[in-house]
Structure formats: C-alpha cells, structure tokens
Coordinates of C-alpha atoms and ligand atoms in Angstrom, one line a residue:
M1 CA 99.3 -62.8 -38.7
A2 CA 102.7 -63.3 -40.4
I3 CA 104.7 -60.4 -41.8
V4 CA 104.5 -60.2 -45.6
L5 CA 107.5 -59.0 -47.5
Y6 CA 106.8 -57.8 -51.1
G7 CA 109.5 -58.0 -53.8
I8 CA 111.6 -60.5 -55.7
G9 CA 114.7 -62.3 -54.7
A10 CA 117.1 -60.7 -57.3
S11 CA 116.8 -57.3 -55.6
P12 CA 119.7 -56.7 -53.2
F13 CA 117.3 -54.6 -51.1
V14 CA 114.7 -57.3 -50.8
R15 CA 117.6 -59.8 -50.0
K16 CA 118.8 -57.4 -47.2
V17 CA 115.4 -57.7 -45.5
R18 CA 115.2 -61.4 -46.1
V19 CA 118.6 -62.0 -44.5
F20 CA 117.6 -59.7 -41.6
L21 CA 114.4 -61.7 -41.1
A22 CA 116.3 -65.0 -41.2
E23 CA 119.0 -63.9 -38.8
K24 CA 116.3 -62.9 -36.3
G25 CA 114.2 -66.0 -37.0
I26 CA 111.1 -63.9 -37.8
P27 CA 108.3 -65.9 -39.5
H28 CA 107.2 -64.3 -42.7
E29 CA 105.7 -64.8 -46.1
R30 CA 106.9 -63.3 -49.3
E31 CA 104.8 -62.1 -52.3
D32 CA 106.4 -61.5 -55.6
V33 CA 106.3 -57.9 -56.8
I34 CA 108.3 -56.9 -59.9
P35 CA 108.9 -53.2 -59.7
V36 CA 107.7 -52.4 -63.3
N37 CA 104.3 -50.8 -63.8
V38 CA 103.2 -51.7 -60.2
S39 CA 99.5 -51.7 -59.4
P40 CA 97.8 -48.7 -57.8
E41 CA 97.3 -51.0 -54.8
Y42 CA 101.0 -51.6 -54.4
R43 CA 101.8 -47.9 -54.8
K44 CA 99.7 -47.2 -51.7
I45 CA 102.2 -49.3 -49.8
S46 CA 105.3 -48.2 -51.7
P47 CA 104.6 -44.7 -53.2
L48 CA 107.8 -44.7 -55.3
G49 CA 106.8 -48.1 -56.7
K50 CA 110.0 -49.7 -55.5
I51 CA 110.7 -53.0 -53.7
P52 CA 110.8 -54.1 -50.9
A53 CA 107.7 -53.2 -49.0
M54 CA 106.3 -54.9 -46.0
R55 CA 102.9 -55.6 -44.2
D56 CA 102.8 -56.3 -40.5
G57 CA 99.1 -56.8 -39.8
D58 CA 97.5 -53.5 -40.7
R59 CA 100.8 -51.6 -40.8
T60 CA 102.8 -51.2 -43.9
L61 CA 106.3 -49.8 -44.6
C62 CA 108.6 -49.5 -47.6
D63 CA 112.3 -49.1 -48.1
S64 CA 114.7 -51.9 -46.9
S65 CA 116.5 -49.6 -44.4
I66 CA 113.3 -48.5 -42.8
I67 CA 111.9 -52.0 -42.7
C68 CA 115.0 -53.4 -41.0
S69 CA 115.0 -50.5 -38.5
Y70 CA 111.4 -51.3 -37.7
L71 CA 112.0 -55.0 -37.3
E72 CA 115.0 -54.3 -35.0
R73 CA 112.5 -52.6 -32.6
T74 CA 109.7 -55.2 -32.9
H75 CA 112.2 -58.1 -32.6
P76 CA 115.3 -56.8 -30.6
E77 CA 117.1 -60.2 -30.4
P78 CA 119.6 -60.9 -31.7
A79 CA 120.6 -57.3 -32.0
L80 CA 121.6 -56.4 -35.5
Y81 CA 122.5 -52.8 -34.8
P82 CA 125.3 -51.8 -32.5
S83 CA 124.2 -50.2 -29.3
D84 CA 127.1 -47.8 -29.0
P85 CA 126.0 -44.5 -30.6
Y86 CA 129.0 -44.0 -32.8
E87 CA 129.1 -47.7 -33.9
H88 CA 125.4 -47.4 -34.6
G89 CA 126.1 -44.4 -36.9
R90 CA 129.0 -46.2 -38.6
A91 CA 126.8 -49.3 -39.2
L92 CA 124.2 -47.1 -40.9
W93 CA 126.9 -45.6 -43.0
F94 CA 128.1 -48.9 -44.4
E95 CA 124.5 -49.9 -45.1
E96 CA 124.1 -46.6 -47.0
Y97 CA 127.4 -47.2 -48.8
G98 CA 126.1 -50.5 -50.1
D99 CA 122.7 -49.1 -51.0
T100 CA 124.2 -46.2 -53.0
A101 CA 127.9 -46.6 -54.1
L102 CA 127.8 -50.4 -54.6
A103 CA 124.3 -50.6 -55.9
N104 CA 124.7 -47.9 -58.5
V105 CA 127.5 -49.8 -60.2
I106 CA 126.7 -53.4 -59.5
G107 CA 123.0 -53.1 -60.3
P108 CA 122.8 -51.4 -63.7
K109 CA 126.3 -52.0 -65.0
V110 CA 127.0 -55.6 -64.0
F111 CA 123.9 -57.5 -62.8
F112 CA 121.5 -55.9 -65.2
Q113 CA 123.9 -56.2 -68.1
R114 CA 125.0 -59.8 -67.6
I115 CA 121.8 -61.4 -66.1
V116 CA 118.6 -59.3 -66.4
A117 CA 119.1 -57.9 -69.9
P118 CA 119.7 -61.1 -71.8
R119 CA 117.5 -63.4 -69.7
F120 CA 114.4 -61.2 -69.0
F121 CA 114.5 -58.4 -71.6
N122 CA 115.9 -60.3 -74.6
Q123 CA 118.7 -57.7 -74.9
Q124 CA 122.4 -58.3 -75.5
T125 CA 124.9 -57.7 -72.7
D126 CA 127.0 -54.6 -73.3
E127 CA 130.3 -56.2 -72.2
A128 CA 132.1 -52.8 -72.5
V129 CA 129.9 -51.4 -69.8
V130 CA 130.5 -54.5 -67.6
Q131 CA 134.3 -54.4 -68.2
K132 CA 134.5 -50.7 -67.4
A133 CA 132.6 -51.3 -64.2
I134 CA 135.0 -54.2 -63.3
D135 CA 138.2 -52.5 -64.3
E136 CA 137.6 -48.8 -63.3
E137 CA 134.5 -48.3 -61.2
L138 CA 134.4 -51.1 -58.7
P139 CA 138.2 -51.1 -57.7
P140 CA 138.1 -47.7 -55.8
L141 CA 134.9 -48.9 -54.0
F142 CA 136.7 -52.2 -53.0
D143 CA 139.8 -50.2 -52.0
Y144 CA 137.7 -48.2 -49.5
L145 CA 135.9 -51.3 -48.1
E146 CA 139.3 -53.1 -47.8
S147 CA 140.6 -50.2 -45.8
Q148 CA 137.7 -50.4 -43.4
L149 CA 138.0 -54.1 -42.4
G150 CA 140.2 -55.3 -39.6
D151 CA 141.1 -58.8 -38.7
G152 CA 137.6 -60.1 -38.3
N153 CA 134.6 -60.3 -40.7
A154 CA 132.6 -57.4 -39.4
F155 CA 132.7 -53.8 -40.6
V156 CA 131.7 -52.3 -37.2
G157 CA 133.0 -53.7 -33.9
K158 CA 133.3 -57.4 -33.7
R159 CA 129.7 -58.4 -34.2
F160 CA 127.7 -59.2 -37.3
S161 CA 125.4 -56.3 -38.0
I162 CA 123.3 -54.4 -40.5
A163 CA 126.5 -53.0 -41.9
D164 CA 127.6 -56.5 -43.0
I165 CA 124.2 -57.4 -44.4
G166 CA 124.0 -54.1 -46.2
I167 CA 127.4 -54.6 -47.9
A168 CA 127.3 -58.4 -48.5
T169 CA 123.9 -58.4 -50.2
H170 CA 125.3 -56.4 -53.2
F171 CA 128.1 -58.9 -53.5
V172 CA 125.5 -61.7 -54.1
N173 CA 124.4 -59.9 -57.3
L174 CA 128.0 -59.5 -58.3
R175 CA 128.5 -63.2 -57.7
H176 CA 125.4 -64.2 -59.7
A177 CA 126.9 -62.2 -62.6
G178 CA 130.1 -64.2 -62.4
V179 CA 132.3 -61.5 -60.8
G180 CA 134.3 -62.1 -57.7
V181 CA 136.6 -60.2 -55.4
D182 CA 140.3 -60.8 -56.2
P183 CA 141.8 -62.1 -52.9
K184 CA 145.3 -61.0 -53.9
R185 CA 144.2 -57.4 -54.4
W186 CA 141.6 -57.2 -51.7
P187 CA 142.3 -60.0 -49.2
K188 CA 140.2 -58.8 -46.3
L189 CA 137.2 -58.0 -48.5
A190 CA 137.4 -61.3 -50.3
R191 CA 137.5 -63.1 -46.9
F192 CA 134.6 -61.0 -45.6
V193 CA 132.4 -61.8 -48.6
A194 CA 133.2 -65.5 -48.5
A195 CA 132.5 -65.7 -44.7
V196 CA 129.2 -63.7 -44.8
H197 CA 127.9 -65.6 -47.8
E198 CA 128.5 -68.8 -45.9
R199 CA 126.1 -67.8 -43.1
P200 CA 123.0 -69.9 -43.3
S201 CA 120.8 -66.8 -43.8
F202 CA 122.8 -65.8 -47.0
K203 CA 123.6 -69.3 -48.2
A204 CA 120.0 -70.4 -48.4
L205 CA 119.1 -67.4 -50.5
I206 CA 122.1 -67.7 -52.8
E207 CA 121.1 -71.3 -53.4
E208 CA 117.5 -70.4 -54.0
E209 CA 118.3 -67.6 -56.4
R210 CA 121.1 -69.4 -58.3
P211 CA 119.0 -71.3 -60.8
M212 CA 117.2 -68.2 -62.0
F213 CA 119.8 -65.4 -61.6
G214 CA 123.1 -67.2 -61.3
S215 CA 125.8 -66.9 -64.0
N216 CA 126.5 -70.0 -66.1
A217 CA 130.2 -68.9 -66.1
Ligands
LIG1 N1 116.2 -47.3 -51.0 C1 115.4 -48.4 -51.4 C2 115.8 -48.8 -52.8 C3 114.9 -49.9 -53.4 C4 115.2 -50.1 -54.9 O1 115.8 -49.2 -55.6 N2 114.6 -51.2 -55.4 C5 114.7 -51.4 -56.8 C6 114.8 -52.9 -57.2 S1 116.4 -53.5 -56.7 C7 113.4 -51.0 -57.5 O2 112.3 -51.2 -56.9 N3 113.5 -50.3 -58.6 C8 112.3 -49.9 -59.3 C9 112.3 -48.4 -59.5 O3 113.2 -47.7 -59.1 O4 111.2 -47.9 -60.0 C10 115.4 -49.5 -50.4 O5 116.4 -49.6 -49.7 O6 114.5 -50.3 -50.4

C-alpha cells in the first residue's frame, strides 16, 4: 500500500516531505488537507491539526521533520542525513532554522500577505508588513545563511541533505510571492537557492504550484 501524505502544496512543510519523497523515489499519494477546522478524523493523525501528516499502512505520523526522519530509516538510500554525528546535528539545526526563523517571517509576513490573503481570504495585502519583512527582518537571516555556505551548494559537508531541503523549501514560498535573494548582497545564498530549486524534485513542485500560488509580478 502506498504512503499517503496529507496536506497542500503551498505549505513549506508539506513541500519538504514531498521533495524528500521525490529525492528517494518513494511512491506515494497525496490527499489535500487544508489546516483550518480539520476533521476529528484528521486530528487523530495530527493532534495539533497541522499539515503535513502521513499514513504508511496502519502507521501514521505527523510533523515534517518526524516524517522525514522516519522515511530515512524505512528508505535509507540515497541518504539524506549525514552519517557523521556532528554533521548530522548540524543538518538538523539548518532544518530547524528553516522551520522556525525563516518560516516565521516568510509564512505570515510575505507569503500570506502577498498570496494567501488576497487570493483565498479576499483580504488586501498589507504592503507595509511585507516591506518591513523584506527590508528589516529577512536580511539578518540571510546574512547568517550566507556566512554558513562555502563554495558548494550544501549547508553541511559536500552532499545534498535534509539541511538543504529544509532551507530551500521556504525560499519557494518567497519566490512565489515575487521576492528573490539579491545576488550582489548574498551571492552564495542566491547561488544555493537557484541551484537547489533547479533540482528535478524542487523544480517539478515549483512548476506545479506556480499557477495557483505564484506571483504575477
Ligand atoms: N513543525 C510542523 C509545522 C507544520 C505547520 O506549521 N504547518 C502549517 C501549514 S504551513 C499548519 O498546519 N498550520 C495550521 C495551524 O497551525 O493550525 C512541521 O514541521 O510539520
């Protein structure tokens, strides 16, 4: 029985798992769940009512980080977590940085304001909120990420890992909202985002999402 992933494409957390599944070539199905007033049935799988959640036969799990960690053990190849203990810890840190620091600004202050509010809630974008995020809140986060990249396009070691998926997924939401990374100010980060979004796993999802969530800018 195929793995079922619950959630919608616009969520960076759902996308993280979808990219992870694609990179490993794991067959799966997806069922749309919008995380507003979720059913009691869904809450049994995801007690906080959030997306994503996953069913693998009679087993269920929620939370993108936990689902990816489970899938790494059920489908070890290709490895998407570093084997070295310190590098493993560093990879989890970057995933966490994406899921908290980046998500807390990009989600509500840029993607929600520019895409979700006007298109799905019939609310006007508060451009002041968006501009403050772009001018003041994102730059220190980008400065940190820039300082952590070397010559290659991997945050940890030389191989693509959960660290890169966990960071790059949030930049898809930024991209949909018409906001890029200035290559003059953050050359390594801009190069990283461009390279990772070109991977077939990311590229296919970006194309799929663009008609519904992409900016017209
Ligand atoms: N730590 C969770 C975060 C998931 C999350 O916040 N998902 C959002 C959608 S992007 C959600 O379901 N929000 C609804 C809510 O918080 O009630 C994960 O990694 O899966």
